[in-house]
Amino acid sequence: MLQKDRNVATNKDFYFALANTIMDKLVGKWIRTQQSYHKQNVKRVYYLSLEFMMGRTLSNTMINLMLEGACDEALYQLGLDIEELESEEPDAGLGNGGLGRLAACFLDSLATLGYPAYGYGIRYEHGLFNQAIVNCNQIEKPDSWLTYGNPWEKARPEYTIPVKFYGHTQKTGDRVEWVDYKTVIAMPYDTPIPGYKTNTVNTVRLWSAKSPKDFDLSYFNHGNYIDAVLDRNIAENISRVLYPNDNFFEGKE
Protein backbone atom coordinates (compact mmCIF):
# COMPACT_ATOMS: atom_id res chain seq x y z
CA MET A 1 0.00 0.00 0.00
CA LEU A 2 2.83 2.41 0.87
CA GLN A 3 4.90 1.30 -2.16
CA LYS A 4 8.22 2.02 -0.47
CA ASP A 5 11.15 0.00 0.76
CA ARG A 6 13.21 0.60 3.88
CA ASN A 7 15.84 2.60 2.02
CA VAL A 8 13.45 5.48 1.39
CA ALA A 9 10.74 4.93 4.02
CA THR A 10 10.36 7.45 6.84
CA ASN A 11 9.03 6.95 10.37
CA LYS A 12 5.71 8.30 9.08
CA ASP A 13 5.63 5.45 6.56
CA PHE A 14 6.46 2.90 9.25
CA TYR A 15 3.67 4.34 11.40
CA PHE A 16 1.16 3.90 8.56
CA ALA A 17 2.40 0.35 7.95
CA LEU A 18 1.90 -0.49 11.63
CA ALA A 19 -1.51 1.22 11.74
CA ASN A 20 -2.70 -0.67 8.65
CA THR A 21 -1.50 -3.95 10.19
CA ILE A 22 -3.43 -3.27 13.41
CA MET A 23 -6.45 -2.13 11.41
CA ASP A 24 -6.37 -5.42 9.50
CA LYS A 25 -6.64 -7.28 12.81
CA LEU A 26 -9.39 -4.95 13.97
CA VAL A 27 -11.67 -5.08 10.93
CA GLY A 28 -12.64 -8.73 11.43
CA LYS A 29 -13.92 -8.04 14.95
CA TRP A 30 -15.58 -4.85 13.73
CA ILE A 31 -17.55 -6.69 11.04
CA ARG A 32 -18.51 -9.57 13.34
CA THR A 33 -19.74 -7.13 15.98
CA GLN A 34 -22.02 -5.35 13.51
CA GLN A 35 -23.25 -8.67 12.12
CA SER A 36 -24.14 -9.78 15.64
CA TYR A 37 -26.10 -6.57 16.29
CA HIS A 38 -28.11 -6.99 13.09
CA LYS A 39 -28.73 -10.71 13.64
CA GLN A 40 -30.00 -10.17 17.19
CA ASN A 41 -31.86 -6.98 16.24
CA VAL A 42 -30.64 -5.31 19.43
CA LYS A 43 -31.53 -1.87 20.67
CA ARG A 44 -28.73 0.61 20.14
CA VAL A 45 -27.34 3.56 22.05
CA TYR A 46 -26.57 6.67 19.96
CA TYR A 47 -24.25 9.23 21.50
CA LEU A 48 -24.29 12.60 19.74
CA SER A 49 -21.53 15.09 20.52
CA LEU A 50 -19.92 18.10 18.89
CA GLU A 51 -16.59 16.82 20.22
CA PHE A 52 -14.84 13.46 20.48
CA MET A 53 -11.42 13.93 22.03
CA MET A 54 -10.12 10.49 21.05
CA GLY A 55 -6.41 11.10 21.48
CA ARG A 56 -4.00 8.89 19.54
CA THR A 57 -5.66 5.76 18.23
CA LEU A 58 -2.63 3.52 17.69
CA SER A 59 -1.53 3.00 21.29
CA ASN A 60 -5.11 2.73 22.58
CA THR A 61 -6.01 0.12 19.96
CA MET A 62 -2.92 -2.00 20.61
CA ILE A 63 -3.65 -1.99 24.34
CA ASN A 64 -7.32 -2.90 23.88
CA LEU A 65 -6.47 -5.72 21.46
CA MET A 66 -3.61 -6.89 23.69
CA LEU A 67 -1.12 -6.49 20.83
CA GLU A 68 1.25 -3.96 22.34
CA GLY A 69 3.84 -6.50 23.48
CA ALA A 70 3.83 -8.43 20.20
CA CYS A 71 4.10 -5.24 18.13
CA ASP A 72 6.89 -3.90 20.32
CA GLU A 73 8.89 -7.10 19.90
CA ALA A 74 8.30 -7.29 16.14
CA LEU A 75 9.36 -3.68 15.64
CA TYR A 76 12.44 -4.22 17.81
CA GLN A 77 13.46 -7.11 15.56
CA LEU A 78 13.16 -4.71 12.61
CA GLY A 79 15.27 -2.09 14.35
CA LEU A 80 12.35 0.26 14.98
CA ASP A 81 11.20 2.02 18.14
CA ILE A 82 7.49 1.71 18.86
CA GLU A 83 7.43 4.97 20.81
CA GLU A 84 8.89 6.86 17.86
CA LEU A 85 6.18 5.48 15.59
CA GLU A 86 3.45 6.31 18.10
CA SER A 87 4.67 9.90 18.17
CA GLU A 88 4.12 10.15 14.40
CA GLU A 89 0.35 10.02 14.91
CA PRO A 90 -1.26 13.44 15.40
CA ASP A 91 -3.97 13.92 17.98
CA ALA A 92 -7.31 13.87 16.20
CA GLY A 93 -8.55 17.46 16.06
CA LEU A 94 -12.05 16.52 17.13
CA GLY A 95 -12.25 17.99 20.62
CA ASN A 96 -10.91 20.61 22.95
CA GLY A 97 -11.66 19.73 26.55
CA GLY A 98 -13.86 17.94 29.03
CA LEU A 99 -16.87 17.52 26.76
CA GLY A 100 -14.87 15.76 24.07
CA ARG A 101 -12.86 13.62 26.48
CA LEU A 102 -16.02 12.51 28.29
CA ALA A 103 -17.60 11.51 24.97
CA ALA A 104 -14.53 9.47 24.02
CA CYS A 105 -14.48 7.74 27.43
CA PHE A 106 -18.15 6.87 27.09
CA LEU A 107 -17.52 5.21 23.73
CA ASP A 108 -14.57 3.22 25.11
CA SER A 109 -16.62 2.10 28.12
CA LEU A 110 -19.66 1.12 26.06
CA ALA A 111 -17.49 -1.05 23.81
CA THR A 112 -15.69 -2.62 26.78
CA LEU A 113 -19.03 -3.46 28.44
CA GLY A 114 -20.40 -4.89 25.21
CA TYR A 115 -23.20 -2.40 24.66
CA PRO A 116 -24.27 -1.84 21.03
CA ALA A 117 -23.47 1.85 20.68
CA TYR A 118 -22.64 4.42 18.03
CA GLY A 119 -21.07 7.84 18.31
CA TYR A 120 -22.08 10.62 15.95
CA GLY A 121 -20.21 13.88 15.42
CA ILE A 122 -18.48 16.15 12.92
CA ARG A 123 -15.25 15.32 11.12
CA TYR A 124 -13.40 18.60 11.55
CA GLU A 125 -10.68 19.11 8.96
CA HIS A 126 -8.71 21.29 11.39
CA GLY A 127 -8.61 21.17 15.18
CA LEU A 128 -8.58 24.20 17.47
CA PHE A 129 -5.08 25.53 16.67
CA ASN A 130 -1.38 24.92 17.17
CA GLN A 131 0.42 27.49 19.24
CA ALA A 132 3.71 29.15 18.40
CA ILE A 133 5.49 31.98 20.22
CA VAL A 134 6.96 34.68 17.96
CA ASN A 135 8.51 37.81 19.52
CA CYS A 136 6.84 36.99 22.85
CA ASN A 137 3.42 36.84 21.18
CA GLN A 138 1.16 33.83 20.69
CA ILE A 139 0.66 32.94 17.05
CA GLU A 140 -2.13 30.58 16.10
CA LYS A 141 -1.42 28.07 13.36
CA PRO A 142 -3.89 25.61 11.87
CA ASP A 143 -4.07 22.16 13.45
CA SER A 144 -4.09 20.21 10.18
CA TRP A 145 -4.33 16.72 11.61
CA LEU A 146 -5.57 15.16 8.34
CA THR A 147 -2.66 16.31 6.19
CA TYR A 148 -1.33 12.76 5.72
CA GLY A 149 -4.70 11.04 5.92
CA ASN A 150 -6.20 8.95 8.69
CA PRO A 151 -5.58 5.17 8.52
CA TRP A 152 -8.25 4.47 11.15
CA GLU A 153 -11.27 5.80 9.28
CA LYS A 154 -13.32 4.35 6.44
CA ALA A 155 -15.12 6.73 4.08
CA ARG A 156 -18.74 5.78 3.40
CA PRO A 157 -19.72 7.73 0.25
CA GLU A 158 -22.58 5.30 -0.35
CA TYR A 159 -24.33 6.71 2.74
CA THR A 160 -24.15 10.42 1.90
CA ILE A 161 -27.19 12.46 2.89
CA PRO A 162 -28.39 15.81 1.50
CA VAL A 163 -28.95 18.44 4.21
CA LYS A 164 -30.92 21.61 3.47
CA PHE A 165 -30.00 25.06 4.80
CA TYR A 166 -31.65 28.47 4.62
CA GLY A 167 -34.74 29.01 2.46
CA HIS A 168 -38.32 29.46 3.61
CA THR A 169 -41.68 27.73 3.54
CA GLN A 170 -44.20 28.46 0.85
CA LYS A 171 -47.84 27.43 0.97
CA THR A 172 -49.41 26.19 -2.25
CA GLY A 173 -53.01 25.15 -1.75
CA ASP A 174 -53.03 22.55 1.01
CA ARG A 175 -49.30 21.92 0.75
CA VAL A 176 -46.41 23.67 2.46
CA GLU A 177 -43.06 23.38 0.71
CA TRP A 178 -39.53 24.34 1.67
CA VAL A 179 -38.11 26.47 -1.16
CA ASP A 180 -35.03 28.53 -2.02
CA TYR A 181 -32.83 26.35 0.17
CA LYS A 182 -29.17 25.45 -0.25
CA THR A 183 -28.14 21.82 -0.14
CA VAL A 184 -24.99 20.50 1.53
CA ILE A 185 -23.97 16.87 1.22
CA ALA A 186 -23.07 15.14 4.50
CA MET A 187 -20.53 12.35 3.94
CA PRO A 188 -19.86 9.88 6.78
CA TYR A 189 -16.53 8.44 7.89
CA ASP A 190 -16.58 5.42 10.21
CA THR A 191 -13.91 4.69 12.81
CA PRO A 192 -13.84 1.47 14.89
CA ILE A 193 -13.88 1.73 18.69
CA PRO A 194 -12.56 -1.51 20.23
CA GLY A 195 -13.40 -2.50 23.78
CA TYR A 196 -10.68 -3.47 26.26
CA LYS A 197 -9.97 -7.22 26.11
CA THR A 198 -13.32 -7.94 24.41
CA ASN A 199 -14.47 -8.88 20.92
CA THR A 200 -16.79 -5.87 20.73
CA VAL A 201 -15.85 -3.14 18.26
CA ASN A 202 -18.34 -0.28 18.04
CA THR A 203 -18.38 2.64 15.62
CA VAL A 204 -18.04 6.40 15.75
CA ARG A 205 -19.44 8.00 12.60
CA LEU A 206 -18.21 11.50 11.81
CA TRP A 207 -19.79 13.65 9.12
CA SER A 208 -17.94 15.86 6.67
CA ALA A 209 -19.65 18.65 4.69
CA LYS A 210 -19.37 18.45 0.90
CA SER A 211 -20.82 20.52 -1.90
CA PRO A 212 -23.24 18.90 -4.36
CA LYS A 213 -21.47 20.97 -7.03
CA ASP A 214 -17.77 20.34 -6.61
CA PHE A 215 -16.56 22.34 -9.60
CA ASP A 216 -18.24 24.78 -12.00
CA LEU A 217 -16.59 24.32 -15.38
CA SER A 218 -18.44 27.22 -17.02
CA TYR A 219 -16.96 29.72 -14.53
CA PHE A 220 -13.52 28.15 -14.95
CA ASN A 221 -13.64 28.33 -18.74
CA HIS A 222 -14.40 32.05 -18.50
CA GLY A 223 -11.37 32.64 -16.31
CA ASN A 224 -13.37 33.00 -13.08
CA TYR A 225 -11.30 30.49 -11.13
CA ILE A 226 -12.42 31.62 -7.67
CA ASP A 227 -16.15 31.29 -8.37
CA ALA A 228 -15.51 27.92 -10.01
CA VAL A 229 -14.89 26.38 -6.57
CA LEU A 230 -16.83 28.89 -4.44
CA ASP A 231 -19.80 26.59 -3.73
CA ARG A 232 -17.46 23.83 -2.60
CA ASN A 233 -15.54 26.11 -0.24
CA ILE A 234 -18.71 27.56 1.32
CA ALA A 235 -20.17 24.10 1.93
CA GLU A 236 -16.97 22.61 3.34
CA ASN A 237 -16.53 25.49 5.78
CA ILE A 238 -19.17 23.81 7.96
CA SER A 239 -16.71 21.09 8.97
CA ARG A 240 -13.52 23.03 8.31
CA VAL A 241 -12.51 24.08 11.85
CA LEU A 242 -13.39 22.76 15.30
CA TYR A 243 -14.31 26.18 16.71
CA PRO A 244 -14.26 29.08 14.25
CA ASN A 245 -13.85 32.62 15.55
CA ASP A 246 -17.34 33.81 16.49
CA ASN A 247 -16.47 37.51 16.63
CA PHE A 248 -17.88 37.70 13.12
CA PHE A 249 -21.28 36.76 11.70
CA GLU A 250 -19.78 34.01 9.51
CA GLY A 251 -18.24 32.35 12.58
CA LYS A 252 -21.51 32.49 14.50
CA GLU A 253 -23.41 31.15 11.51
mmCIF file of C-alpha atoms in Angstrom:
data_model
loop_
_atom_site.group_PDB
_atom_site.id
_atom_site.type_symbol
_atom_site.label_atom_id
_atom_site.label_comp_id
_atom_site.label_asym_id
_atom_site.label_seq_id
_atom_site.Cartn_x
_atom_site.Cartn_y
_atom_site.Cartn_z
ATOM 1 C CA MET A 1 0.000 0.000 0.000
ATOM 2 C CA LEU A 2 2.828 2.406 0.866
ATOM 3 C CA GLN A 3 4.895 1.304 -2.156
ATOM 4 C CA LYS A 4 8.223 2.020 -0.474
ATOM 5 C CA ASP A 5 11.154 0.000 0.759
ATOM 6 C CA ARG A 6 13.213 0.605 3.876
ATOM 7 C CA ASN A 7 15.837 2.604 2.016
ATOM 8 C CA VAL A 8 13.454 5.485 1.389
ATOM 9 C CA ALA A 9 10.740 4.928 4.022
ATOM 10 C CA THR A 10 10.359 7.448 6.843
ATOM 11 C CA ASN A 11 9.031 6.953 10.366
ATOM 12 C CA LYS A 12 5.712 8.300 9.081
ATOM 13 C CA ASP A 13 5.628 5.452 6.557
ATOM 14 C CA PHE A 14 6.463 2.897 9.249
ATOM 15 C CA TYR A 15 3.667 4.337 11.395
ATOM 16 C CA PHE A 16 1.164 3.896 8.559
ATOM 17 C CA ALA A 17 2.403 0.352 7.951
ATOM 18 C CA LEU A 18 1.899 -0.495 11.630
ATOM 19 C CA ALA A 19 -1.507 1.222 11.744
ATOM 20 C CA ASN A 20 -2.698 -0.667 8.649
ATOM 21 C CA THR A 21 -1.504 -3.949 10.193
ATOM 22 C CA ILE A 22 -3.427 -3.271 13.411
ATOM 23 C CA MET A 23 -6.453 -2.132 11.408
ATOM 24 C CA ASP A 24 -6.369 -5.416 9.504
ATOM 25 C CA LYS A 25 -6.640 -7.280 12.807
ATOM 26 C CA LEU A 26 -9.390 -4.950 13.971
ATOM 27 C CA VAL A 27 -11.665 -5.079 10.928
ATOM 28 C CA GLY A 28 -12.643 -8.733 11.428
ATOM 29 C CA LYS A 29 -13.923 -8.042 14.954
ATOM 30 C CA TRP A 30 -15.577 -4.851 13.732
ATOM 31 C CA ILE A 31 -17.553 -6.687 11.043
ATOM 32 C CA ARG A 32 -18.507 -9.568 13.335
ATOM 33 C CA THR A 33 -19.741 -7.129 15.981
ATOM 34 C CA GLN A 34 -22.020 -5.349 13.513
ATOM 35 C CA GLN A 35 -23.253 -8.668 12.117
ATOM 36 C CA SER A 36 -24.142 -9.777 15.642
ATOM 37 C CA TYR A 37 -26.102 -6.572 16.290
ATOM 38 C CA HIS A 38 -28.109 -6.989 13.092
ATOM 39 C CA LYS A 39 -28.732 -10.706 13.645
ATOM 40 C CA GLN A 40 -30.004 -10.172 17.190
ATOM 41 C CA ASN A 41 -31.859 -6.981 16.243
ATOM 42 C CA VAL A 42 -30.641 -5.312 19.429
ATOM 43 C CA LYS A 43 -31.532 -1.870 20.666
ATOM 44 C CA ARG A 44 -28.730 0.605 20.139
ATOM 45 C CA VAL A 45 -27.340 3.560 22.047
ATOM 46 C CA TYR A 46 -26.571 6.667 19.955
ATOM 47 C CA TYR A 47 -24.253 9.232 21.495
ATOM 48 C CA LEU A 48 -24.289 12.604 19.744
ATOM 49 C CA SER A 49 -21.534 15.090 20.522
ATOM 50 C CA LEU A 50 -19.918 18.103 18.887
ATOM 51 C CA GLU A 51 -16.592 16.823 20.220
ATOM 52 C CA PHE A 52 -14.841 13.460 20.485
ATOM 53 C CA MET A 53 -11.419 13.929 22.033
ATOM 54 C CA MET A 54 -10.123 10.493 21.054
ATOM 55 C CA GLY A 55 -6.407 11.102 21.481
ATOM 56 C CA ARG A 56 -4.001 8.888 19.540
ATOM 57 C CA THR A 57 -5.657 5.756 18.233
ATOM 58 C CA LEU A 58 -2.627 3.524 17.685
ATOM 59 C CA SER A 59 -1.529 2.998 21.294
ATOM 60 C CA ASN A 60 -5.111 2.734 22.576
ATOM 61 C CA THR A 61 -6.014 0.117 19.963
ATOM 62 C CA MET A 62 -2.919 -1.999 20.606
ATOM 63 C CA ILE A 63 -3.654 -1.993 24.344
ATOM 64 C CA ASN A 64 -7.320 -2.904 23.883
ATOM 65 C CA LEU A 65 -6.475 -5.721 21.459
ATOM 66 C CA MET A 66 -3.606 -6.891 23.695
ATOM 67 C CA LEU A 67 -1.123 -6.493 20.831
ATOM 68 C CA GLU A 68 1.253 -3.957 22.338
ATOM 69 C CA GLY A 69 3.840 -6.501 23.483
ATOM 70 C CA ALA A 70 3.827 -8.434 20.203
ATOM 71 C CA CYS A 71 4.099 -5.245 18.131
ATOM 72 C CA ASP A 72 6.885 -3.897 20.315
ATOM 73 C CA GLU A 73 8.892 -7.104 19.900
ATOM 74 C CA ALA A 74 8.296 -7.286 16.138
ATOM 75 C CA LEU A 75 9.360 -3.681 15.636
ATOM 76 C CA TYR A 76 12.439 -4.218 17.808
ATOM 77 C CA GLN A 77 13.456 -7.112 15.562
ATOM 78 C CA LEU A 78 13.164 -4.715 12.612
ATOM 79 C CA GLY A 79 15.272 -2.088 14.349
ATOM 80 C CA LEU A 80 12.354 0.258 14.977
ATOM 81 C CA ASP A 81 11.201 2.022 18.138
ATOM 82 C CA ILE A 82 7.493 1.708 18.862
ATOM 83 C CA GLU A 83 7.426 4.970 20.815
ATOM 84 C CA GLU A 84 8.886 6.862 17.862
ATOM 85 C CA LEU A 85 6.185 5.479 15.591
ATOM 86 C CA GLU A 86 3.448 6.311 18.100
ATOM 87 C CA SER A 87 4.675 9.901 18.169
ATOM 88 C CA GLU A 88 4.119 10.148 14.399
ATOM 89 C CA GLU A 89 0.346 10.023 14.907
ATOM 90 C CA PRO A 90 -1.257 13.444 15.398
ATOM 91 C CA ASP A 91 -3.973 13.916 17.983
ATOM 92 C CA ALA A 92 -7.307 13.872 16.204
ATOM 93 C CA GLY A 93 -8.551 17.464 16.060
ATOM 94 C CA LEU A 94 -12.045 16.524 17.129
ATOM 95 C CA GLY A 95 -12.250 17.986 20.624
ATOM 96 C CA ASN A 96 -10.906 20.610 22.954
ATOM 97 C CA GLY A 97 -11.661 19.735 26.552
ATOM 98 C CA GLY A 98 -13.862 17.937 29.034
ATOM 99 C CA LEU A 99 -16.869 17.516 26.761
ATOM 100 C CA GLY A 100 -14.867 15.755 24.067
ATOM 101 C CA ARG A 101 -12.862 13.622 26.477
ATOM 102 C CA LEU A 102 -16.022 12.510 28.292
ATOM 103 C CA ALA A 103 -17.604 11.510 24.973
ATOM 104 C CA ALA A 104 -14.529 9.474 24.017
ATOM 105 C CA CYS A 105 -14.475 7.742 27.429
ATOM 106 C CA PHE A 106 -18.155 6.873 27.090
ATOM 107 C CA LEU A 107 -17.520 5.212 23.727
ATOM 108 C CA ASP A 108 -14.572 3.215 25.110
ATOM 109 C CA SER A 109 -16.617 2.103 28.119
ATOM 110 C CA LEU A 110 -19.659 1.124 26.063
ATOM 111 C CA ALA A 111 -17.492 -1.051 23.809
ATOM 112 C CA THR A 112 -15.691 -2.625 26.784
ATOM 113 C CA LEU A 113 -19.029 -3.461 28.444
ATOM 114 C CA GLY A 114 -20.396 -4.889 25.211
ATOM 115 C CA TYR A 115 -23.202 -2.400 24.659
ATOM 116 C CA PRO A 116 -24.272 -1.837 21.026
ATOM 117 C CA ALA A 117 -23.475 1.852 20.676
ATOM 118 C CA TYR A 118 -22.643 4.418 18.026
ATOM 119 C CA GLY A 119 -21.070 7.842 18.309
ATOM 120 C CA TYR A 120 -22.085 10.621 15.945
ATOM 121 C CA GLY A 121 -20.213 13.882 15.421
ATOM 122 C CA ILE A 122 -18.480 16.151 12.922
ATOM 123 C CA ARG A 123 -15.245 15.316 11.123
ATOM 124 C CA TYR A 124 -13.402 18.599 11.546
ATOM 125 C CA GLU A 125 -10.678 19.113 8.964
ATOM 126 C CA HIS A 126 -8.707 21.293 11.389
ATOM 127 C CA GLY A 127 -8.614 21.175 15.176
ATOM 128 C CA LEU A 128 -8.580 24.195 17.465
ATOM 129 C CA PHE A 129 -5.083 25.528 16.667
ATOM 130 C CA ASN A 130 -1.382 24.919 17.166
ATOM 131 C CA GLN A 131 0.418 27.488 19.241
ATOM 132 C CA ALA A 132 3.714 29.148 18.397
ATOM 133 C CA ILE A 133 5.486 31.982 20.223
ATOM 134 C CA VAL A 134 6.958 34.679 17.964
ATOM 135 C CA ASN A 135 8.508 37.808 19.523
ATOM 136 C CA CYS A 136 6.840 36.991 22.847
ATOM 137 C CA ASN A 137 3.416 36.844 21.177
ATOM 138 C CA GLN A 138 1.163 33.828 20.690
ATOM 139 C CA ILE A 139 0.661 32.943 17.054
ATOM 140 C CA GLU A 140 -2.134 30.580 16.098
ATOM 141 C CA LYS A 141 -1.422 28.066 13.356
ATOM 142 C CA PRO A 142 -3.892 25.606 11.866
ATOM 143 C CA ASP A 143 -4.068 22.161 13.450
ATOM 144 C CA SER A 144 -4.089 20.215 10.180
ATOM 145 C CA TRP A 145 -4.335 16.717 11.614
ATOM 146 C CA LEU A 146 -5.572 15.162 8.341
ATOM 147 C CA THR A 147 -2.655 16.306 6.191
ATOM 148 C CA TYR A 148 -1.326 12.761 5.722
ATOM 149 C CA GLY A 149 -4.699 11.042 5.922
ATOM 150 C CA ASN A 150 -6.204 8.945 8.685
ATOM 151 C CA PRO A 151 -5.583 5.173 8.518
ATOM 152 C CA TRP A 152 -8.252 4.470 11.152
ATOM 153 C CA GLU A 153 -11.273 5.797 9.278
ATOM 154 C CA LYS A 154 -13.322 4.353 6.441
ATOM 155 C CA ALA A 155 -15.122 6.734 4.083
ATOM 156 C CA ARG A 156 -18.743 5.782 3.398
ATOM 157 C CA PRO A 157 -19.721 7.735 0.252
ATOM 158 C CA GLU A 158 -22.578 5.304 -0.350
ATOM 159 C CA TYR A 159 -24.327 6.706 2.744
ATOM 160 C CA THR A 160 -24.150 10.417 1.895
ATOM 161 C CA ILE A 161 -27.195 12.461 2.892
ATOM 162 C CA PRO A 162 -28.386 15.813 1.501
ATOM 163 C CA VAL A 163 -28.951 18.441 4.215
ATOM 164 C CA LYS A 164 -30.924 21.607 3.474
ATOM 165 C CA PHE A 165 -29.997 25.060 4.800
ATOM 166 C CA TYR A 166 -31.654 28.465 4.618
ATOM 167 C CA GLY A 167 -34.737 29.006 2.462
ATOM 168 C CA HIS A 168 -38.316 29.458 3.612
ATOM 169 C CA THR A 169 -41.675 27.726 3.541
ATOM 170 C CA GLN A 170 -44.199 28.455 0.847
ATOM 171 C CA LYS A 171 -47.839 27.425 0.965
ATOM 172 C CA THR A 172 -49.409 26.195 -2.248
ATOM 173 C CA GLY A 173 -53.014 25.147 -1.751
ATOM 174 C CA ASP A 174 -53.027 22.548 1.015
ATOM 175 C CA ARG A 175 -49.301 21.917 0.755
ATOM 176 C CA VAL A 176 -46.406 23.668 2.463
ATOM 177 C CA GLU A 177 -43.058 23.379 0.712
ATOM 178 C CA TRP A 178 -39.530 24.337 1.666
ATOM 179 C CA VAL A 179 -38.109 26.473 -1.158
ATOM 180 C CA ASP A 180 -35.026 28.531 -2.023
ATOM 181 C CA TYR A 181 -32.830 26.346 0.167
ATOM 182 C CA LYS A 182 -29.174 25.454 -0.249
ATOM 183 C CA THR A 183 -28.137 21.824 -0.137
ATOM 184 C CA VAL A 184 -24.992 20.501 1.530
ATOM 185 C CA ILE A 185 -23.965 16.866 1.221
ATOM 186 C CA ALA A 186 -23.066 15.137 4.497
ATOM 187 C CA MET A 187 -20.534 12.348 3.944
ATOM 188 C CA PRO A 188 -19.855 9.880 6.780
ATOM 189 C CA TYR A 189 -16.526 8.443 7.887
ATOM 190 C CA ASP A 190 -16.577 5.420 10.209
ATOM 191 C CA THR A 191 -13.914 4.690 12.811
ATOM 192 C CA PRO A 192 -13.841 1.474 14.888
ATOM 193 C CA ILE A 193 -13.882 1.728 18.693
ATOM 194 C CA PRO A 194 -12.560 -1.510 20.233
ATOM 195 C CA GLY A 195 -13.400 -2.504 23.777
ATOM 196 C CA TYR A 196 -10.680 -3.470 26.258
ATOM 197 C CA LYS A 197 -9.968 -7.222 26.111
ATOM 198 C CA THR A 198 -13.318 -7.940 24.413
ATOM 199 C CA ASN A 199 -14.466 -8.880 20.922
ATOM 200 C CA THR A 200 -16.789 -5.870 20.730
ATOM 201 C CA VAL A 201 -15.853 -3.144 18.263
ATOM 202 C CA ASN A 202 -18.337 -0.283 18.044
ATOM 203 C CA THR A 203 -18.384 2.643 15.624
ATOM 204 C CA VAL A 204 -18.045 6.402 15.745
ATOM 205 C CA ARG A 205 -19.442 8.003 12.595
ATOM 206 C CA LEU A 206 -18.208 11.504 11.812
ATOM 207 C CA TRP A 207 -19.793 13.646 9.115
ATOM 208 C CA SER A 208 -17.940 15.863 6.673
ATOM 209 C CA ALA A 209 -19.650 18.651 4.692
ATOM 210 C CA LYS A 210 -19.367 18.452 0.903
ATOM 211 C CA SER A 211 -20.818 20.520 -1.897
ATOM 212 C CA PRO A 212 -23.243 18.899 -4.363
ATOM 213 C CA LYS A 213 -21.474 20.966 -7.030
ATOM 214 C CA ASP A 214 -17.771 20.340 -6.611
ATOM 215 C CA PHE A 215 -16.563 22.338 -9.600
ATOM 216 C CA ASP A 216 -18.242 24.780 -12.003
ATOM 217 C CA LEU A 217 -16.592 24.316 -15.380
ATOM 218 C CA SER A 218 -18.441 27.222 -17.018
ATOM 219 C CA TYR A 219 -16.960 29.717 -14.531
ATOM 220 C CA PHE A 220 -13.523 28.154 -14.955
ATOM 221 C CA ASN A 221 -13.641 28.325 -18.740
ATOM 222 C CA HIS A 222 -14.402 32.051 -18.500
ATOM 223 C CA GLY A 223 -11.366 32.642 -16.315
ATOM 224 C CA ASN A 224 -13.370 33.004 -13.079
ATOM 225 C CA TYR A 225 -11.302 30.488 -11.129
ATOM 226 C CA ILE A 226 -12.421 31.620 -7.669
ATOM 227 C CA ASP A 227 -16.150 31.292 -8.370
ATOM 228 C CA ALA A 228 -15.512 27.917 -10.012
ATOM 229 C CA VAL A 229 -14.892 26.384 -6.572
ATOM 230 C CA LEU A 230 -16.832 28.889 -4.445
ATOM 231 C CA ASP A 231 -19.803 26.591 -3.726
ATOM 232 C CA ARG A 232 -17.460 23.828 -2.603
ATOM 233 C CA ASN A 233 -15.541 26.109 -0.245
ATOM 234 C CA ILE A 234 -18.706 27.561 1.316
ATOM 235 C CA ALA A 235 -20.171 24.104 1.925
ATOM 236 C CA GLU A 236 -16.974 22.605 3.342
ATOM 237 C CA ASN A 237 -16.527 25.487 5.781
ATOM 238 C CA ILE A 238 -19.166 23.812 7.965
ATOM 239 C CA SER A 239 -16.709 21.091 8.968
ATOM 240 C CA ARG A 240 -13.516 23.031 8.310
ATOM 241 C CA VAL A 241 -12.508 24.083 11.852
ATOM 242 C CA LEU A 242 -13.394 22.756 15.303
ATOM 243 C CA TYR A 243 -14.312 26.177 16.714
ATOM 244 C CA PRO A 244 -14.261 29.081 14.245
ATOM 245 C CA ASN A 245 -13.849 32.622 15.554
ATOM 246 C CA ASP A 246 -17.340 33.807 16.489
ATOM 247 C CA ASN A 247 -16.467 37.508 16.626
ATOM 248 C CA PHE A 248 -17.881 37.696 13.120
ATOM 249 C CA PHE A 249 -21.275 36.756 11.701
ATOM 250 C CA GLU A 250 -19.776 34.012 9.515
ATOM 251 C CA GLY A 251 -18.240 32.352 12.582
ATOM 252 C CA LYS A 252 -21.512 32.485 14.498
ATOM 253 C CA GLU A 253 -23.408 31.152 11.508
#
